[in-house]
């Protein structure tokens, strides 16, 4: 069946706002936009239902309680279980994993093993690390190549001491789906708890925990068009019955004495305090919304987008694609040797194309693959072929622009120096007035990147003591005073940071003390309109460079 992405998109009011008409939103693995029915349900909750659940015996409290328990029943169906007692509301996948790590590990003995994978989101690593450290447990990892887990080799690392296997159903950094039937077969008959991080999977597939066969499953509603602040934990009832609660407080007790308490029945004993009630209402609307969609056609549409993404990106010379189009949860991740990922993302932002850059909360995976940051584009069902085309065209445009830039020979301005000694770059031909006269922001951005070429690579200054804290990309700044004037040198992996550094040094390098103030430099930055156009973290990065430069000058 054909899926009409345009009709689907019309249900998302954010895209209809005047400022968002041209937006290409490809940051869906971080969070999705919300349909009108979800926004309405949250507002309706506060307009018609707002009261705390369970404790009070009035009309509104009854209504709120009924709503929460209905959404719980719907969530049970949504995840493929018959029993709402197996559904726990949490703040999100992270809280769900913390709950499980705490409760499950309390059943283990020192030396017991927890098996994880190198592709885990930090949310499925750190809670286990914390438990391992405090209880003397061992963390083990599925064999991998370059960080990519080889789940087919899991038997090699299972031992009689393996008590928990907690792995992702699909990586948020690479989009790689885990082969769940194969994993089920490998784990069947083992005396252990199987936890599945379904944060990305639930955004793209109908989930059926019964056929997956896991013991526990966690997800966050905001990844599948629902509100933030609400997530689900599924746990098999006979296992949950045996587990101690995680957090203590109201709602999770049957009776409380001064020295001990009796806990409530399932699932309430795992829900201490007031839940995110409005978000639960939004989750209910979101599940109704998804129920009405043709999920198979939706998934096929997403698959075709992700294939197109990989095919088109794969044709760009030199581009290093870390993800693959097959078995993929809607994610393309890549680097390019010509530019820092952050510079490209900034350029795309200038074209109103939203992507994400960084380690994607999967530092071990990226490190094993030899990267610190990649650019990630992730699709949802409201994306169109045109979105993919605009994105790829903008990437190509940026790279073509850099190619032209790089073809212009730069005057060799100084001899390369080693051993931490350095000489300043010759920035005398850079003209701030000409930069100011550029008509558009894109032209200024291009000029700044051209300026970056006057900043040479200086391995000798790339050391921790010269690193400027607060810059989004690494930047190193050094200074000395020579015959009464201040001399500087800068280096960075990012062209934009180099360009901004060149701008700063054009104003400061070779000047005597007291001739330029912080305010004057900031004024130039503001006049160029950089504060409005650069991301907040980039602007903060410029301020960090500025502060460091004045600190080095003793000003
Ligand atoms: N696991 C995976 C695979 C994720 O992608 C995310 C969110 N990026 C999480 C866990 C954590 O989800 P949340 O931040 O909603 O708690």
mmCIF file of C-alpha atoms in Angstrom, residues 75-438:
data_model
loop_
_atom_site.group_PDB
_atom_site.id
_atom_site.type_symbol
_atom_site.label_atom_id
_atom_site.label_comp_id
_atom_site.label_asym_id
_atom_site.label_seq_id
_atom_site.Cartn_x
_atom_site.Cartn_y
_atom_site.Cartn_z
ATOM 1 C CA UNK A 75 0.348 0.314 26.293
ATOM 2 C CA UNK A 76 0.163 -3.400 27.121
ATOM 3 C CA UNK A 77 -1.553 -3.982 23.764
ATOM 4 C CA UNK A 78 0.906 -1.624 22.047
ATOM 5 C CA UNK A 79 3.863 -3.719 23.251
ATOM 6 C CA UNK A 80 2.174 -7.077 22.683
ATOM 7 C CA UNK A 81 1.312 -8.278 26.173
ATOM 8 C CA UNK A 82 -2.112 -9.125 27.578
ATOM 9 C CA UNK A 83 -1.389 -7.930 31.125
ATOM 10 C CA UNK A 84 -1.307 -4.235 32.124
ATOM 11 C CA UNK A 85 0.401 -5.409 35.327
ATOM 12 C CA UNK A 86 3.476 -5.921 33.171
ATOM 13 C CA UNK A 87 3.609 -2.225 32.157
ATOM 14 C CA UNK A 88 5.468 0.339 34.281
ATOM 15 C CA UNK A 89 5.429 4.039 33.479
ATOM 16 C CA UNK A 90 8.820 5.728 33.731
ATOM 17 C CA UNK A 91 10.237 9.074 32.594
ATOM 18 C CA UNK A 92 11.798 7.392 29.571
ATOM 19 C CA UNK A 93 14.098 4.604 28.446
ATOM 20 C CA UNK A 94 16.929 5.932 30.623
ATOM 21 C CA UNK A 95 14.860 5.736 33.784
ATOM 22 C CA UNK A 96 13.568 2.320 32.751
ATOM 23 C CA UNK A 97 17.108 0.998 32.371
ATOM 24 C CA UNK A 98 18.149 2.486 35.713
ATOM 25 C CA UNK A 99 15.159 0.834 37.362
ATOM 26 C CA UNK A 100 16.031 -2.540 35.859
ATOM 27 C CA UNK A 101 19.740 -2.239 36.605
ATOM 28 C CA UNK A 102 19.010 -1.448 40.228
ATOM 29 C CA UNK A 103 16.324 -4.059 40.809
ATOM 30 C CA UNK A 104 17.867 -6.906 38.821
ATOM 31 C CA UNK A 105 21.397 -6.415 40.158
ATOM 32 C CA UNK A 106 20.153 -6.560 43.741
ATOM 33 C CA UNK A 107 19.543 -10.267 43.006
ATOM 34 C CA UNK A 108 23.154 -10.901 41.884
ATOM 35 C CA UNK A 109 26.274 -11.934 43.799
ATOM 36 C CA UNK A 110 29.799 -10.534 43.434
ATOM 37 C CA UNK A 111 31.495 -12.019 40.378
ATOM 38 C CA UNK A 112 28.217 -12.495 38.487
ATOM 39 C CA UNK A 113 28.343 -11.219 34.928
ATOM 40 C CA UNK A 114 26.293 -8.731 32.942
ATOM 41 C CA UNK A 115 26.604 -9.007 29.188
ATOM 42 C CA UNK A 116 26.297 -5.798 27.143
ATOM 43 C CA UNK A 117 27.359 -4.742 23.653
ATOM 44 C CA UNK A 118 29.733 -2.075 22.357
ATOM 45 C CA UNK A 119 26.877 -0.472 20.403
ATOM 46 C CA UNK A 120 24.877 0.517 23.486
ATOM 47 C CA UNK A 121 23.558 3.977 24.156
ATOM 48 C CA UNK A 122 25.098 5.392 27.339
ATOM 49 C CA UNK A 123 21.703 4.774 28.980
ATOM 50 C CA UNK A 124 22.324 1.051 28.619
ATOM 51 C CA UNK A 125 25.925 1.184 29.810
ATOM 52 C CA UNK A 126 26.267 3.623 32.678
ATOM 53 C CA UNK A 127 23.509 2.197 34.966
ATOM 54 C CA UNK A 128 25.127 -1.263 34.705
ATOM 55 C CA UNK A 129 28.599 0.201 35.285
ATOM 56 C CA UNK A 130 27.299 1.849 38.455
ATOM 57 C CA UNK A 131 25.816 -1.416 39.700
ATOM 58 C CA UNK A 132 28.928 -3.389 38.759
ATOM 59 C CA UNK A 133 31.124 -0.963 40.690
ATOM 60 C CA UNK A 134 29.032 -1.042 43.847
ATOM 61 C CA UNK A 135 28.240 -4.785 43.880
ATOM 62 C CA UNK A 136 31.447 -6.328 42.486
ATOM 63 C CA UNK A 137 29.802 -7.542 39.280
ATOM 64 C CA UNK A 138 31.627 -8.136 35.993
ATOM 65 C CA UNK A 139 30.700 -6.391 32.741
ATOM 66 C CA UNK A 140 31.335 -8.410 29.604
ATOM 67 C CA UNK A 141 30.765 -7.519 25.979
ATOM 68 C CA UNK A 142 29.530 -9.305 22.894
ATOM 69 C CA UNK A 143 32.467 -9.843 20.461
ATOM 70 C CA UNK A 144 32.697 -6.991 17.970
ATOM 71 C CA UNK A 145 34.516 -5.712 14.929
ATOM 72 C CA UNK A 146 35.255 -1.995 15.001
ATOM 73 C CA UNK A 147 32.587 -1.559 17.685
ATOM 74 C CA UNK A 148 29.855 -3.361 15.729
ATOM 75 C CA UNK A 149 28.620 -6.246 17.865
ATOM 76 C CA UNK A 150 28.600 -9.702 16.361
ATOM 77 C CA UNK A 151 25.544 -11.032 18.132
ATOM 78 C CA UNK A 152 25.907 -14.302 16.231
ATOM 79 C CA UNK A 153 28.994 -14.927 18.416
ATOM 80 C CA UNK A 154 27.223 -14.248 21.703
ATOM 81 C CA UNK A 155 27.580 -17.878 22.817
ATOM 82 C CA UNK A 156 31.354 -17.320 23.065
ATOM 83 C CA UNK A 157 30.871 -14.918 25.962
ATOM 84 C CA UNK A 158 27.935 -16.538 27.769
ATOM 85 C CA UNK A 159 29.008 -18.324 30.914
ATOM 86 C CA UNK A 160 27.232 -19.909 33.881
ATOM 87 C CA UNK A 161 27.874 -16.606 35.659
ATOM 88 C CA UNK A 162 26.044 -14.531 33.008
ATOM 89 C CA UNK A 163 22.935 -13.393 34.857
ATOM 90 C CA UNK A 164 21.810 -10.461 32.729
ATOM 91 C CA UNK A 165 22.015 -9.734 29.000
ATOM 92 C CA UNK A 166 21.062 -6.129 28.260
ATOM 93 C CA UNK A 167 21.413 -5.085 24.642
ATOM 94 C CA UNK A 168 19.973 -2.732 22.096
ATOM 95 C CA UNK A 169 17.282 -3.766 19.643
ATOM 96 C CA UNK A 170 18.758 -1.198 17.251
ATOM 97 C CA UNK A 171 21.643 1.219 17.514
ATOM 98 C CA UNK A 172 20.868 4.937 17.720
ATOM 99 C CA UNK A 173 24.297 5.757 16.247
ATOM 100 C CA UNK A 174 24.273 3.404 13.244
ATOM 101 C CA UNK A 175 20.638 2.396 12.878
ATOM 102 C CA UNK A 176 21.760 -1.233 12.800
ATOM 103 C CA UNK A 177 18.924 -3.580 13.812
ATOM 104 C CA UNK A 178 19.711 -6.497 16.062
ATOM 105 C CA UNK A 179 18.586 -9.861 14.703
ATOM 106 C CA UNK A 180 16.120 -10.567 17.511
ATOM 107 C CA UNK A 181 14.973 -14.082 16.467
ATOM 108 C CA UNK A 182 18.625 -15.170 16.324
ATOM 109 C CA UNK A 183 19.314 -13.582 19.699
ATOM 110 C CA UNK A 184 16.274 -15.304 21.179
ATOM 111 C CA UNK A 185 17.528 -18.635 19.892
ATOM 112 C CA UNK A 186 20.998 -18.016 21.347
ATOM 113 C CA UNK A 187 19.604 -17.082 24.766
ATOM 114 C CA UNK A 188 16.873 -19.696 25.032
ATOM 115 C CA UNK A 189 17.359 -22.141 27.857
ATOM 116 C CA UNK A 190 19.877 -19.851 29.603
ATOM 117 C CA UNK A 191 19.230 -18.999 33.224
ATOM 118 C CA UNK A 192 19.444 -15.226 32.866
ATOM 119 C CA UNK A 193 17.380 -12.051 32.483
ATOM 120 C CA UNK A 194 17.170 -10.642 28.952
ATOM 121 C CA UNK A 195 16.673 -6.863 28.801
ATOM 122 C CA UNK A 196 16.078 -5.170 25.454
ATOM 123 C CA UNK A 197 16.625 -1.449 24.871
ATOM 124 C CA UNK A 198 13.876 -0.763 22.352
ATOM 125 C CA UNK A 199 14.160 3.042 22.283
ATOM 126 C CA UNK A 200 14.880 3.130 18.548
ATOM 127 C CA UNK A 201 13.023 -0.018 17.539
ATOM 128 C CA UNK A 202 9.662 1.153 18.919
ATOM 129 C CA UNK A 203 9.885 4.218 16.680
ATOM 130 C CA UNK A 204 9.831 2.151 13.512
ATOM 131 C CA UNK A 205 8.301 -1.269 14.158
ATOM 132 C CA UNK A 206 5.225 -2.675 15.784
ATOM 133 C CA UNK A 207 6.635 -4.229 18.960
ATOM 134 C CA UNK A 208 5.490 -7.635 20.137
ATOM 135 C CA UNK A 209 7.341 -8.623 23.301
ATOM 136 C CA UNK A 210 5.694 -12.031 23.310
ATOM 137 C CA UNK A 211 7.165 -12.992 19.960
ATOM 138 C CA UNK A 212 10.491 -11.265 20.677
ATOM 139 C CA UNK A 213 10.738 -13.380 23.819
ATOM 140 C CA UNK A 214 12.653 -10.869 25.974
ATOM 141 C CA UNK A 215 12.073 -10.636 29.732
ATOM 142 C CA UNK A 216 12.154 -6.829 29.846
ATOM 143 C CA UNK A 217 11.743 -4.125 27.208
ATOM 144 C CA UNK A 218 12.188 -0.345 27.576
ATOM 145 C CA UNK A 219 11.263 2.557 25.312
ATOM 146 C CA UNK A 220 10.558 6.318 25.341
ATOM 147 C CA UNK A 221 7.349 7.780 23.903
ATOM 148 C CA UNK A 222 9.073 10.862 22.485
ATOM 149 C CA UNK A 223 10.878 8.708 19.920
ATOM 150 C CA UNK A 224 7.554 7.572 18.381
ATOM 151 C CA UNK A 225 5.585 10.857 18.148
ATOM 152 C CA UNK A 226 4.599 10.876 21.831
ATOM 153 C CA UNK A 227 5.473 13.420 24.524
ATOM 154 C CA UNK A 228 8.741 13.733 26.406
ATOM 155 C CA UNK A 229 8.852 12.681 30.046
ATOM 156 C CA UNK A 230 7.134 9.334 29.606
ATOM 157 C CA UNK A 231 8.480 5.891 28.831
ATOM 158 C CA UNK A 232 7.485 2.284 29.254
ATOM 159 C CA UNK A 233 9.047 -0.736 30.875
ATOM 160 C CA UNK A 234 7.587 -4.109 30.034
ATOM 161 C CA UNK A 235 8.571 -6.877 32.454
ATOM 162 C CA UNK A 236 7.314 -10.437 32.666
ATOM 163 C CA UNK A 237 4.933 -10.573 35.589
ATOM 164 C CA UNK A 238 6.469 -13.561 37.369
ATOM 165 C CA UNK A 239 9.858 -11.783 37.265
ATOM 166 C CA UNK A 240 8.546 -8.375 38.352
ATOM 167 C CA UNK A 241 6.800 -10.076 41.294
ATOM 168 C CA UNK A 242 10.178 -11.208 42.578
ATOM 169 C CA UNK A 243 12.018 -7.912 42.140
ATOM 170 C CA UNK A 244 12.456 -5.256 44.797
ATOM 171 C CA UNK A 245 11.206 -1.761 43.951
ATOM 172 C CA UNK A 246 13.722 0.840 42.856
ATOM 173 C CA UNK A 247 12.558 4.175 44.237
ATOM 174 C CA UNK A 248 10.560 4.549 47.429
ATOM 175 C CA UNK A 249 7.822 7.056 48.209
ATOM 176 C CA UNK A 250 4.114 7.613 47.807
ATOM 177 C CA UNK A 251 1.990 5.551 45.399
ATOM 178 C CA UNK A 252 4.281 2.493 45.589
ATOM 179 C CA UNK A 253 3.225 1.339 49.076
ATOM 180 C CA UNK A 254 0.382 -0.668 50.579
ATOM 181 C CA UNK A 255 1.156 0.455 54.142
ATOM 182 C CA UNK A 256 3.963 2.319 55.848
ATOM 183 C CA UNK A 257 5.295 1.934 59.359
ATOM 184 C CA UNK A 258 8.073 3.896 60.941
ATOM 185 C CA UNK A 259 10.677 1.211 60.389
ATOM 186 C CA UNK A 260 9.345 -0.772 57.427
ATOM 187 C CA UNK A 261 6.760 -0.677 54.682
ATOM 188 C CA UNK A 262 4.697 -3.052 52.654
ATOM 189 C CA UNK A 263 4.798 -2.431 48.955
ATOM 190 C CA UNK A 264 1.856 -2.053 46.586
ATOM 191 C CA UNK A 265 0.859 -4.652 44.037
ATOM 192 C CA UNK A 266 2.266 -4.649 40.523
ATOM 193 C CA UNK A 267 2.840 -2.431 38.670
ATOM 194 C CA UNK A 268 2.410 0.394 41.196
ATOM 195 C CA UNK A 269 5.263 -0.728 43.407
ATOM 196 C CA UNK A 270 7.625 0.431 40.647
ATOM 197 C CA UNK A 271 6.001 3.857 40.271
ATOM 198 C CA UNK A 272 6.990 5.980 43.258
ATOM 199 C CA UNK A 273 5.589 9.507 43.430
ATOM 200 C CA UNK A 274 3.332 11.363 41.046
ATOM 201 C CA UNK A 275 3.743 10.189 37.449
ATOM 202 C CA UNK A 276 3.922 12.505 34.416
ATOM 203 C CA UNK A 277 0.141 12.458 34.121
ATOM 204 C CA UNK A 278 -0.267 14.865 31.199
ATOM 205 C CA UNK A 279 2.428 12.973 29.312
ATOM 206 C CA UNK A 280 0.593 9.720 29.975
ATOM 207 C CA UNK A 281 -2.499 11.335 28.415
ATOM 208 C CA UNK A 282 -0.329 12.348 25.429
ATOM 209 C CA UNK A 283 1.066 8.825 25.170
ATOM 210 C CA UNK A 284 -2.489 7.468 25.062
ATOM 211 C CA UNK A 285 -3.333 9.768 22.147
ATOM 212 C CA UNK A 286 -0.093 8.835 20.423
ATOM 213 C CA UNK A 287 -0.811 5.112 20.605
ATOM 214 C CA UNK A 288 -4.354 5.720 19.215
ATOM 215 C CA UNK A 289 -2.777 7.757 16.439
ATOM 216 C CA UNK A 290 -0.314 4.994 15.561
ATOM 217 C CA UNK A 291 -3.067 2.388 15.749
ATOM 218 C CA UNK A 292 -4.875 4.230 12.949
ATOM 219 C CA UNK A 293 -1.838 4.261 10.657
ATOM 220 C CA UNK A 294 -0.873 1.588 8.209
ATOM 221 C CA UNK A 295 2.309 0.664 10.072
ATOM 222 C CA UNK A 296 3.538 -1.648 7.313
ATOM 223 C CA UNK A 297 3.200 1.060 4.659
ATOM 224 C CA UNK A 298 4.805 3.557 7.060
ATOM 225 C CA UNK A 299 7.774 1.266 7.647
ATOM 226 C CA UNK A 300 8.178 0.680 3.908
ATOM 227 C CA UNK A 301 8.181 4.422 3.301
ATOM 228 C CA UNK A 302 10.882 4.902 5.957
ATOM 229 C CA UNK A 303 12.898 2.066 4.463
ATOM 230 C CA UNK A 304 12.764 3.643 1.039
ATOM 231 C CA UNK A 305 13.952 6.954 2.515
ATOM 232 C CA UNK A 306 16.847 5.345 4.325
ATOM 233 C CA UNK A 307 17.842 3.429 1.210
ATOM 234 C CA UNK A 308 17.769 6.610 -0.868
ATOM 235 C CA UNK A 309 19.866 8.350 1.803
ATOM 236 C CA UNK A 310 22.532 5.662 1.714
ATOM 237 C CA UNK A 311 22.526 5.359 -2.046
ATOM 238 C CA UNK A 312 22.902 9.106 -2.621
ATOM 239 C CA UNK A 313 25.422 9.676 0.175
ATOM 240 C CA UNK A 314 27.377 6.642 -1.032
ATOM 241 C CA UNK A 315 27.916 8.365 -4.380
ATOM 242 C CA UNK A 316 29.674 11.356 -2.823
ATOM 243 C CA UNK A 317 33.438 10.951 -3.360
ATOM 244 C CA UNK A 318 35.429 10.466 -0.183
ATOM 245 C CA UNK A 319 32.380 10.320 2.100
ATOM 246 C CA UNK A 320 32.811 7.696 4.795
ATOM 247 C CA UNK A 321 29.442 6.092 5.522
ATOM 248 C CA UNK A 322 29.463 4.239 8.824
ATOM 249 C CA UNK A 323 25.890 2.974 8.494
ATOM 250 C CA UNK A 324 24.338 0.690 5.910
ATOM 251 C CA UNK A 325 20.958 0.902 4.183
ATOM 252 C CA UNK A 326 19.997 -2.685 5.037
ATOM 253 C CA UNK A 327 18.474 -3.715 8.379
ATOM 254 C CA UNK A 328 18.492 -0.081 9.347
ATOM 255 C CA UNK A 329 16.223 1.855 11.712
ATOM 256 C CA UNK A 330 16.189 5.037 9.624
ATOM 257 C CA UNK A 331 19.694 6.338 10.340
ATOM 258 C CA UNK A 332 22.571 7.441 8.098
ATOM 259 C CA UNK A 333 25.838 8.339 9.826
ATOM 260 C CA UNK A 334 28.990 9.571 8.150
ATOM 261 C CA UNK A 335 32.147 11.651 8.212
ATOM 262 C CA UNK A 336 34.072 13.354 5.418
ATOM 263 C CA UNK A 337 37.832 13.932 5.482
ATOM 264 C CA UNK A 338 37.400 17.411 4.016
ATOM 265 C CA UNK A 339 35.495 18.828 6.977
ATOM 266 C CA UNK A 340 34.634 18.514 10.647
ATOM 267 C CA UNK A 341 31.101 17.114 11.008
ATOM 268 C CA UNK A 342 30.125 20.142 13.097
ATOM 269 C CA UNK A 343 31.011 22.552 10.280
ATOM 270 C CA UNK A 344 28.792 20.654 7.873
ATOM 271 C CA UNK A 345 25.948 20.558 10.413
ATOM 272 C CA UNK A 346 26.242 24.316 10.857
ATOM 273 C CA UNK A 347 26.056 24.792 7.107
ATOM 274 C CA UNK A 348 22.975 22.545 6.943
ATOM 275 C CA UNK A 349 21.405 24.541 9.760
ATOM 276 C CA UNK A 350 21.887 27.630 7.584
ATOM 277 C CA UNK A 351 19.767 25.781 4.963
ATOM 278 C CA UNK A 352 17.198 24.919 7.694
ATOM 279 C CA UNK A 353 18.110 21.247 7.639
ATOM 280 C CA UNK A 354 18.211 19.761 11.139
ATOM 281 C CA UNK A 355 20.653 16.903 11.746
ATOM 282 C CA UNK A 356 22.747 15.858 14.720
ATOM 283 C CA UNK A 357 26.465 15.855 15.197
ATOM 284 C CA UNK A 358 28.596 14.273 17.898
ATOM 285 C CA UNK A 359 29.031 10.900 19.553
ATOM 286 C CA UNK A 360 25.258 10.265 19.767
ATOM 287 C CA UNK A 361 25.604 9.000 23.352
ATOM 288 C CA UNK A 362 27.524 5.996 22.023
ATOM 289 C CA UNK A 363 31.126 6.993 22.705
ATOM 290 C CA UNK A 364 32.547 3.443 22.956
ATOM 291 C CA UNK A 365 31.069 2.538 19.566
ATOM 292 C CA UNK A 366 32.378 5.650 17.853
ATOM 293 C CA UNK A 367 35.775 5.325 19.482
ATOM 294 C CA UNK A 368 36.082 1.703 18.362
ATOM 295 C CA UNK A 369 35.179 2.849 14.849
ATOM 296 C CA UNK A 370 37.940 5.485 15.089
ATOM 297 C CA UNK A 371 35.770 8.621 15.348
ATOM 298 C CA UNK A 372 34.933 11.244 17.925
ATOM 299 C CA UNK A 373 32.008 12.761 16.042
ATOM 300 C CA UNK A 374 29.872 11.887 13.046
ATOM 301 C CA UNK A 375 26.969 13.560 11.318
ATOM 302 C CA UNK A 376 23.708 11.666 11.730
ATOM 303 C CA UNK A 377 20.572 12.110 9.626
ATOM 304 C CA UNK A 378 17.570 10.138 10.864
ATOM 305 C CA UNK A 379 14.178 9.807 9.217
ATOM 306 C CA UNK A 380 10.581 9.566 10.360
ATOM 307 C CA UNK A 381 7.441 8.844 8.363
ATOM 308 C CA UNK A 382 6.747 12.547 7.708
ATOM 309 C CA UNK A 383 9.992 12.914 5.757
ATOM 310 C CA UNK A 384 9.788 12.893 1.989
ATOM 311 C CA UNK A 385 12.039 12.085 -0.961
ATOM 312 C CA UNK A 386 12.383 15.837 -1.395
ATOM 313 C CA UNK A 387 13.783 16.143 2.153
ATOM 314 C CA UNK A 388 16.444 13.583 1.301
ATOM 315 C CA UNK A 389 17.237 15.360 -1.955
ATOM 316 C CA UNK A 390 17.553 18.751 -0.236
ATOM 317 C CA UNK A 391 19.775 17.279 2.440
ATOM 318 C CA UNK A 392 22.093 15.487 0.013
ATOM 319 C CA UNK A 393 22.228 18.520 -2.309
ATOM 320 C CA UNK A 394 23.246 20.764 0.617
ATOM 321 C CA UNK A 395 25.961 18.289 1.674
ATOM 322 C CA UNK A 396 27.246 18.234 -1.914
ATOM 323 C CA UNK A 397 27.133 22.011 -2.163
ATOM 324 C CA UNK A 398 29.184 22.391 1.008
ATOM 325 C CA UNK A 399 31.771 19.847 -0.087
ATOM 326 C CA UNK A 400 31.997 21.384 -3.577
ATOM 327 C CA UNK A 401 32.558 24.750 -1.967
ATOM 328 C CA UNK A 402 35.358 23.350 0.190
ATOM 329 C CA UNK A 403 36.909 21.713 -2.834
ATOM 330 C CA UNK A 404 37.106 25.071 -4.607
ATOM 331 C CA UNK A 405 38.522 26.649 -1.455
ATOM 332 C CA UNK A 406 41.115 23.947 -1.015
ATOM 333 C CA UNK A 407 42.231 24.258 -4.649
ATOM 334 C CA UNK A 408 43.408 27.844 -4.073
ATOM 335 C CA UNK A 409 47.039 27.663 -3.012
ATOM 336 C CA UNK A 410 47.766 29.277 0.339
ATOM 337 C CA UNK A 411 50.957 31.171 0.745
ATOM 338 C CA UNK A 412 53.212 29.145 3.041
ATOM 339 C CA UNK A 413 53.237 31.609 5.870
ATOM 340 C CA UNK A 414 55.650 30.091 8.286
ATOM 341 C CA UNK A 415 57.916 27.159 8.737
ATOM 342 C CA UNK A 416 56.268 24.246 10.563
ATOM 343 C CA UNK A 417 57.591 24.012 14.085
ATOM 344 C CA UNK A 418 57.740 21.071 16.451
ATOM 345 C CA UNK A 419 58.408 20.594 20.164
ATOM 346 C CA UNK A 420 55.637 22.874 21.370
ATOM 347 C CA UNK A 421 57.305 25.958 19.903
ATOM 348 C CA UNK A 422 55.265 27.901 17.387
ATOM 349 C CA UNK A 423 55.169 30.920 15.189
ATOM 350 C CA UNK A 424 52.076 33.022 14.547
ATOM 351 C CA UNK A 425 50.191 32.677 11.269
ATOM 352 C CA UNK A 426 50.345 35.629 8.894
ATOM 353 C CA UNK A 427 46.785 36.968 8.943
ATOM 354 C CA UNK A 428 47.672 40.373 7.489
ATOM 355 C CA UNK A 429 45.646 39.892 4.316
ATOM 356 C CA UNK A 430 42.389 39.189 6.192
ATOM 357 C CA UNK A 431 40.086 42.151 5.968
ATOM 358 C CA UNK A 432 37.356 42.523 8.609
ATOM 359 C CA UNK A 433 35.792 45.448 6.709
ATOM 360 C CA UNK A 434 35.414 43.266 3.595
ATOM 361 C CA UNK A 435 33.797 40.567 5.736
ATOM 362 C CA UNK A 436 31.382 43.151 7.120
ATOM 363 C CA UNK A 437 30.470 44.218 3.576
ATOM 364 C CA UNK A 438 29.396 40.743 2.493
#
